[in-house]
Short mmCIF file of C-alpha atoms and ligand atoms in Angstrom, two decimals:
data_model
loop_
_atom_site.label_atom_id
_atom_site.label_comp_id
_atom_site.label_asym_id
_atom_site.label_seq_id
_atom_site.Cartn_x
_atom_site.Cartn_y
_atom_site.Cartn_z
CA MET T 5 0.50 -0.01 -0.28
CA VAL T 6 2.65 2.70 1.24
CA GLU T 7 4.46 1.44 -1.90
CA ILE T 8 0.95 2.29 -4.26
CA GLU T 9 1.41 6.06 -2.71
CA LYS T 10 4.70 6.04 -3.22
CA SER T 11 4.70 5.85 -7.49
CA ALA T 12 1.17 8.31 -7.50
CA ALA T 13 2.02 9.74 -10.86
CA ARG T 14 2.22 6.53 -12.16
CA VAL T 15 -0.67 5.30 -15.10
CA ALA T 16 -0.77 1.56 -16.16
CA VAL T 17 -3.12 2.51 -19.91
CA ILE T 18 -4.28 -0.85 -20.84
CA GLY T 19 -5.76 -0.79 -24.88
CA THR T 20 -3.25 1.37 -26.83
CA GLY T 21 -6.11 2.38 -29.99
CA ALA T 22 -6.94 5.48 -30.92
CA ILE T 23 -8.71 6.91 -26.97
CA GLY T 24 -5.53 4.71 -25.20
CA SER T 25 -2.80 5.98 -27.74
CA ALA T 26 -4.44 10.54 -26.47
CA VAL T 27 -4.58 8.45 -23.21
CA VAL T 28 -0.68 7.60 -22.69
CA ARG T 29 0.32 10.75 -25.10
CA ARG T 30 -1.81 13.79 -22.65
CA LEU T 31 -0.67 11.89 -19.01
CA LEU T 32 3.06 11.89 -20.87
CA ASP T 33 2.30 15.26 -21.54
CA GLY T 34 1.59 15.87 -17.51
CA GLY T 35 4.81 14.84 -16.64
CA HIS T 36 3.12 11.17 -14.81
CA GLU T 37 5.30 7.44 -15.35
CA VAL T 38 3.38 6.33 -18.34
CA THR T 39 3.18 1.72 -18.37
CA VAL T 40 1.35 0.20 -22.29
CA TYR T 41 0.07 -3.07 -22.39
CA ASN T 42 -1.74 -3.45 -26.17
CA ARG T 43 -2.42 -6.74 -27.24
CA THR T 44 -1.28 -7.03 -30.67
CA ARG T 45 2.78 -5.03 -29.97
CA SER T 46 2.77 -3.55 -32.58
CA ARG T 47 0.90 -1.25 -31.88
CA ALA T 48 2.58 0.63 -28.94
CA ALA T 49 5.00 1.41 -30.76
CA ARG T 50 5.60 4.45 -31.52
CA LEU T 51 4.00 5.43 -27.65
CA VAL T 52 7.32 4.01 -26.66
CA ALA T 53 9.00 6.06 -29.14
CA ALA T 54 7.23 9.31 -27.64
CA GLY T 55 8.54 7.64 -23.28
CA ALA T 56 5.53 5.96 -22.65
CA LEU T 57 7.16 2.66 -20.34
CA ARG T 58 6.28 -1.56 -22.64
CA ALA T 59 5.15 -3.75 -19.20
CA ARG T 60 6.01 -7.48 -20.77
CA SER T 61 2.55 -8.44 -19.42
CA LEU T 62 -1.39 -7.53 -18.82
CA ARG T 63 -0.25 -8.33 -15.81
CA GLU T 64 3.31 -6.34 -15.11
CA ALA T 65 1.52 -3.27 -16.75
CA VAL T 66 -1.18 -3.77 -13.66
CA LEU T 67 0.64 -4.00 -11.22
CA SER T 68 3.54 -0.89 -12.02
CA SER T 69 0.64 1.17 -10.74
CA PRO T 70 -2.28 2.35 -8.74
CA LEU T 71 -4.14 3.47 -11.91
CA VAL T 72 -4.79 1.05 -13.91
CA LEU T 73 -7.12 2.86 -17.79
CA LEU T 74 -8.89 -0.18 -19.14
CA THR T 75 -9.03 2.19 -22.41
CA LEU T 76 -10.65 -1.38 -24.53
CA LYS T 77 -12.84 -1.58 -27.48
CA ASP T 78 -16.03 -3.25 -25.16
CA TYR T 79 -16.84 -5.33 -22.41
CA ALA T 80 -16.05 -8.71 -24.08
CA ALA T 81 -11.47 -7.19 -24.47
CA VAL T 82 -12.25 -5.57 -21.02
CA GLN T 83 -13.31 -9.21 -19.99
CA GLN T 84 -10.45 -10.88 -20.94
CA CYS T 85 -8.44 -8.88 -19.52
CA LEU T 86 -10.13 -8.75 -15.89
CA ALA T 87 -10.06 -12.76 -17.10
CA HIS T 88 -6.30 -13.14 -17.22
CA LEU T 89 -5.86 -11.02 -13.90
CA ASP T 90 -5.57 -13.54 -10.52
CA VAL T 91 -2.97 -10.83 -9.05
CA ASP T 92 -4.21 -8.77 -5.47
CA LEU T 93 -4.98 -5.81 -6.56
CA SER T 94 -5.74 -3.70 -3.41
CA GLY T 95 -5.09 -0.73 -2.81
CA ARG T 96 -5.18 -0.17 -6.86
CA THR T 97 -7.91 1.14 -8.77
CA ILE T 98 -9.36 -0.16 -11.85
CA VAL T 99 -11.15 2.94 -14.56
CA GLY T 100 -12.55 0.61 -17.00
CA MET T 101 -13.32 3.58 -19.98
CA TYR T 102 -15.17 2.17 -22.51
CA THR T 103 -18.17 2.35 -24.31
CA GLY T 104 -20.86 -0.67 -22.33
CA THR T 105 -24.45 -1.36 -20.79
CA ALA T 106 -25.01 -0.93 -16.91
CA GLY T 107 -24.99 -4.98 -16.41
CA GLU T 108 -21.39 -5.00 -18.15
CA ALA T 109 -20.04 -2.21 -15.43
CA ARG T 110 -21.53 -3.51 -12.53
CA GLN T 111 -20.10 -7.04 -13.48
CA ALA T 112 -16.42 -5.30 -14.33
CA ALA T 113 -16.31 -3.74 -10.99
CA GLU T 114 -18.11 -7.41 -9.79
CA ARG T 115 -15.24 -8.61 -10.96
CA VAL T 116 -12.20 -6.18 -9.95
CA ALA T 117 -13.99 -5.67 -6.77
CA SER T 118 -13.25 -9.46 -6.17
CA LEU T 119 -9.30 -8.94 -7.03
CA GLY T 120 -9.19 -7.03 -4.20
CA ALA T 121 -9.04 -2.97 -6.73
CA ARG T 122 -12.01 -0.29 -6.45
CA TYR T 123 -14.19 -0.14 -10.09
CA VAL T 124 -14.18 3.23 -11.56
CA GLY T 125 -16.25 3.66 -14.88
CA ALA T 126 -15.77 5.47 -17.06
CA GLY T 127 -17.79 7.08 -20.29
CA ILE T 128 -15.84 8.68 -22.84
CA GLN T 129 -17.91 11.21 -24.40
CA VAL T 130 -15.39 12.85 -26.38
CA SER T 131 -12.84 11.31 -29.85
CA PRO T 132 -9.29 10.74 -29.02
CA GLU T 133 -8.53 14.31 -30.59
CA VAL T 134 -10.50 16.40 -28.64
CA ILE T 135 -9.08 13.67 -25.11
CA GLY T 136 -7.00 16.81 -22.74
CA THR T 137 -8.62 20.12 -25.01
CA ASP T 138 -11.14 22.15 -22.36
CA THR T 139 -14.39 20.36 -24.16
CA ALA T 140 -13.90 16.98 -23.19
CA THR T 141 -15.65 16.09 -20.77
CA ILE T 142 -15.58 12.18 -19.49
CA LEU T 143 -17.78 10.56 -16.84
CA TYR T 144 -17.00 8.95 -13.60
CA SER T 145 -18.70 6.63 -11.56
CA GLY T 146 -18.44 4.74 -8.51
CA SER T 147 -16.09 4.54 -5.89
CA ARG T 148 -15.74 8.20 -4.74
CA HIS T 149 -12.80 8.03 -2.36
CA ALA T 150 -11.14 6.90 -5.80
CA PHE T 151 -12.24 8.84 -8.31
CA GLU T 152 -11.28 12.02 -5.36
CA GLN T 153 -6.99 9.46 -4.96
CA HIS T 154 -6.91 10.17 -9.28
CA GLU T 155 -8.82 13.48 -9.53
CA SER T 156 -5.70 15.08 -10.14
CA VAL T 157 -4.46 12.65 -14.08
CA PHE T 158 -8.12 12.52 -14.70
CA GLU T 159 -8.22 15.84 -15.35
CA LEU T 160 -5.89 16.01 -17.59
CA LEU T 161 -7.57 14.13 -19.68
CA GLY T 162 -11.14 17.04 -19.75
CA ARG T 163 -13.26 17.89 -16.80
CA PRO T 164 -14.27 14.55 -15.43
CA ARG T 165 -17.17 14.63 -13.50
CA LEU T 166 -18.45 11.35 -10.76
CA VAL T 167 -22.36 11.37 -12.40
CA GLY T 168 -22.83 8.73 -9.39
CA GLU T 169 -21.37 6.50 -7.18
CA ALA T 170 -22.59 3.72 -8.40
CA PRO T 171 -20.63 1.89 -11.01
CA GLU T 172 -23.36 1.59 -13.63
CA ALA T 173 -24.73 5.57 -13.04
CA ALA T 174 -21.21 6.11 -15.97
CA ALA T 175 -22.56 3.72 -18.18
CA VAL T 176 -26.39 4.05 -18.10
CA TRP T 177 -25.90 8.19 -18.75
CA ASP T 178 -22.89 7.89 -21.40
CA LEU T 179 -25.34 5.70 -23.21
CA ALA T 180 -29.16 7.87 -22.71
CA LEU T 181 -26.97 11.01 -23.50
CA PHE T 182 -25.73 9.19 -27.02
CA GLY T 183 -30.06 8.22 -27.21
CA VAL T 184 -31.01 11.90 -26.77
CA TRP T 185 -28.67 12.10 -30.91
CA TYR T 186 -30.26 8.95 -32.11
CA ASP T 187 -33.09 9.70 -31.24
CA ALA T 188 -33.01 13.23 -32.80
CA GLN T 189 -30.82 12.94 -36.08
CA LEU T 190 -32.62 9.51 -36.46
CA GLY T 191 -36.64 11.52 -36.29
CA LEU T 192 -35.03 14.11 -38.77
CA LEU T 193 -33.05 11.13 -41.01
CA ARG T 194 -37.44 10.25 -40.85
CA ALA T 195 -38.27 12.89 -42.28
CA LEU T 196 -36.42 13.60 -44.99
CA ASP T 197 -36.61 10.36 -45.62
CA THR T 198 -40.50 10.74 -46.11
CA VAL T 199 -41.05 13.36 -47.67
CA ARG T 200 -38.53 12.90 -50.60
CA GLU T 201 -40.81 10.00 -50.65
CA ALA T 202 -43.66 11.90 -51.30
CA GLY T 203 -41.93 13.94 -53.92
CA ILE T 204 -41.46 17.25 -51.31
CA ASP T 205 -38.41 19.98 -51.44
CA VAL T 206 -36.87 17.73 -48.84
CA GLU T 207 -34.25 21.71 -48.52
CA GLU T 208 -37.08 23.54 -48.25
CA PHE T 209 -38.82 20.61 -45.18
CA ALA T 210 -35.56 21.29 -43.92
CA ARG T 211 -35.50 24.85 -42.59
CA THR T 212 -39.08 23.89 -40.88
CA ALA T 213 -37.06 21.48 -39.54
CA ASN T 214 -34.91 23.07 -37.49
CA THR T 215 -38.33 25.76 -35.60
CA GLN T 216 -39.25 21.36 -34.54
CA LEU T 217 -35.57 21.11 -32.92
CA ASP T 218 -35.43 24.28 -31.59
CA HIS T 219 -38.77 24.16 -29.62
CA VAL T 220 -36.94 20.71 -28.06
CA VAL T 221 -34.48 21.99 -26.93
CA ALA T 222 -35.97 25.88 -25.60
CA ALA T 223 -37.58 23.17 -23.81
CA VAL T 224 -35.27 21.75 -21.50
CA PRO T 225 -35.61 23.11 -18.59
CA ALA T 226 -39.64 23.04 -18.45
CA THR T 227 -39.35 19.39 -18.95
CA VAL T 228 -37.08 17.93 -16.53
CA SER T 229 -38.58 20.90 -13.73
CA GLU T 230 -42.15 18.42 -15.03
CA MET T 231 -40.77 15.75 -14.37
CA LEU T 232 -40.14 16.59 -11.18
CA HIS T 233 -42.89 17.20 -9.80
CA ALA T 234 -45.48 15.94 -11.88
CA SER T 235 -46.43 18.52 -12.72
CA TYR T 236 -48.29 18.39 -16.43
CA PRO T 237 -49.08 21.51 -18.13
CA ALA T 238 -50.74 21.12 -21.66
CA GLY T 239 -49.10 22.97 -23.52
CA PRO T 240 -49.47 23.32 -27.12
CA ALA T 241 -51.54 20.21 -26.92
CA ASN T 242 -52.88 17.79 -24.06
CA LEU T 243 -52.34 14.90 -24.59
CA THR T 244 -55.70 13.84 -26.55
CA GLU T 245 -54.70 16.32 -28.86
CA HIS T 246 -51.93 14.41 -28.98
CA LEU T 247 -52.45 10.73 -29.39
CA ALA T 248 -54.44 12.63 -33.24
CA VAL T 249 -51.27 13.21 -34.01
CA VAL T 250 -49.45 10.22 -33.56
CA ARG T 251 -51.59 8.24 -35.28
CA HIS T 252 -50.74 9.90 -37.84
CA LEU T 253 -48.16 9.60 -37.45
CA VAL T 254 -47.72 6.24 -37.41
CA GLU T 255 -49.60 5.80 -40.01
CA LEU T 256 -47.22 7.59 -42.15
CA ARG T 257 -44.73 6.35 -41.42
CA ALA T 258 -46.58 2.78 -41.79
CA GLY T 259 -43.63 0.97 -44.09
CA GLY T 260 -41.09 3.68 -43.67
CA ARG T 261 -37.13 2.06 -44.00
CA LEU T 262 -36.86 3.60 -40.63
CA GLY T 263 -39.61 2.01 -39.00
CA ASP T 264 -41.84 4.36 -36.74
CA GLY T 265 -39.82 4.73 -33.41
CA GLY T 266 -41.73 3.53 -30.97
CA LEU T 267 -44.75 5.26 -31.78
CA PRO T 268 -47.72 2.79 -31.35
CA GLU T 269 -45.84 2.44 -27.47
CA VAL T 270 -46.34 6.12 -26.99
CA ALA T 271 -50.04 6.01 -28.12
CA ALA T 272 -50.27 3.35 -26.02
CA ARG T 273 -49.61 4.99 -23.08
CA ILE T 274 -51.28 8.15 -24.24
CA GLU T 275 -54.63 5.66 -24.14
CA ALA T 276 -54.59 4.25 -21.58
CA LEU T 277 -54.11 8.57 -19.39
CA ILE T 278 -56.70 9.38 -21.29
CA ALA T 279 -58.69 6.46 -20.19
CA ALA T 280 -57.81 6.98 -16.32
CA GLY T 281 -58.82 10.36 -16.92
CA ARG T 282 -55.80 12.50 -17.61
CA GLY T 283 -56.57 13.63 -21.24
CA THR T 284 -56.03 17.11 -20.63
CA GLU T 285 -52.49 16.65 -18.65
CA GLY T 286 -49.29 17.00 -21.26
CA LEU T 287 -47.11 15.05 -23.21
CA THR T 288 -44.34 14.38 -20.52
CA ALA T 289 -47.34 12.99 -18.00
CA ILE T 290 -46.31 10.09 -20.02
CA VAL T 291 -43.01 9.80 -18.69
CA GLY T 292 -44.78 9.69 -15.25
CA ARG T 293 -43.50 7.36 -12.51
CA ARG T 294 -45.48 3.93 -12.22
CA SER T 295 -47.21 3.88 -9.68
CA ALA T 296 -48.58 8.07 -10.29
CA GLY T 297 -49.34 6.96 -13.15
N1 LIG C 330 -12.28 6.59 -30.51
C1 LIG C 330 -13.83 7.13 -30.37
O1 LIG C 330 -13.97 8.81 -31.36
C2 LIG C 330 -14.67 7.02 -29.89
C3 LIG C 330 -14.90 8.46 -28.63
C4 LIG C 330 -16.41 7.84 -27.61
C5 LIG C 330 -16.13 6.32 -26.62
N2 LIG C 330 -14.74 5.39 -27.52
C6 LIG C 330 -14.99 4.15 -26.82
O2 LIG C 330 -14.46 3.89 -26.22
C7 LIG C 330 -13.82 3.20 -26.46
C8 LIG C 330 -11.78 2.37 -27.45
O3 LIG C 330 -12.46 3.04 -28.99
P1 LIG C 330 -10.95 2.79 -29.60
O4 LIG C 330 -11.53 4.44 -30.24
O5 LIG C 330 -9.88 3.25 -29.17
O6 LIG C 330 -11.59 1.89 -29.83
P2 LIG C 330 -9.72 1.63 -30.58
O7 LIG C 330 -8.77 2.21 -31.86
O8 LIG C 330 -10.64 0.24 -32.02
O9 LIG C 330 -8.63 -0.40 -30.40
C9 LIG C 330 -9.44 -0.43 -29.02
C10 LIG C 330 -8.15 -0.99 -28.41
O10 LIG C 330 -8.90 -2.33 -27.00
C11 LIG C 330 -7.53 -3.32 -28.05
N3 LIG C 330 -8.52 -4.79 -27.30
C12 LIG C 330 -9.73 -5.23 -28.94
N4 LIG C 330 -10.01 -6.49 -27.95
C13 LIG C 330 -9.50 -6.86 -27.21
C14 LIG C 330 -9.14 -8.07 -26.19
N5 LIG C 330 -10.73 -9.05 -26.82
N6 LIG C 330 -8.40 -8.38 -25.44
C15 LIG C 330 -7.64 -7.09 -25.43
N7 LIG C 330 -7.26 -6.24 -26.57
C16 LIG C 330 -8.04 -5.53 -27.60
C17 LIG C 330 -7.50 -3.12 -28.99
O11 LIG C 330 -5.96 -3.47 -29.07
P3 LIG C 330 -5.85 -4.52 -30.33
O12 LIG C 330 -4.66 -3.29 -30.95
O13 LIG C 330 -4.88 -5.15 -29.72
O14 LIG C 330 -7.10 -5.10 -31.65
C18 LIG C 330 -6.86 -1.66 -28.64
O15 LIG C 330 -6.21 -1.28 -28.26
C19 LIG C 330 -14.91 1.91 -27.29
O16 LIG C 330 -15.16 1.61 -25.91
C20 LIG C 330 -14.69 2.43 -28.09
O17 LIG C 330 -17.01 2.54 -28.61
C21 LIG C 330 -14.78 5.35 -28.72
#
């Protein structure tokens, strides 16, 4: 343990792909002693030339430092690496820096705990070239103590943000953010596809699509407030009026290449609320807590 505290400036980075390489370069620039290990040895050569220390094995890399960053492709890769480690990792912090699910983060945390170390999950909301800049947001979750102990290292990579102490919180936050982008982008693509198929000028249409996206952005604070206070004012339309539009949209999207975006489930939810006498409420009511209907 004492040995670990003394070597606090050391960091091990397992996986020197695009993200891992950017992380290693940033840590070297920040004055850290960085040990690297990559499955494909040649892929770490430039980093070694830049000053990183090459570990001969995964085990040697992990044992070299109090802080170990797993900058790997996915959970399958993380799982394989963790499965190969049968050493006592007491006092170490292992950070899973990959895009994955909540369940995967929990399993990684369990495995790391069984080896005696603390797990921190990370959600990378950046591309490699942004790492180390002010605009880089990396989400972390898990042990607050471990996060705070290594925060100065995390700060070198971008703006660190501890989003929860559950190991999976960063994965949930990370994927939910990606979901916002996919839902908006796919909504736009569905609309463009539909109007083009109908022979409508796509560029003309797109100018009006902007307005709808702006409405969503402008309504974020009010939507969050409605959700948190379980208060659902109708706004420009109530649930009964929304249901009519949603049903028309389901018909318009029928047979579309990108599907209907889950609108039949939304319609069913609205119908249930209307049947419960809540047709005059606003759309946010559909995410009311189950116990509250
Ligand atoms: N790149 C981005 O812009 C970006 C943005 C946000 C999030 N992310 C996420 O960040 C993570 C890393 O992405 P990346 O772009 O760095 O990926 P990458 O360039 O493909 O690198 C993947 C790394 O994982 C290693 N790896 C893959 N399978 C392995 C296995 N079974 N055992 C051991 N090592 C294995 C690779 O080693 P080899 O060299 O031996 O193949 C390589 O070091 C991913 O989860 C990605 O979704 C990336």
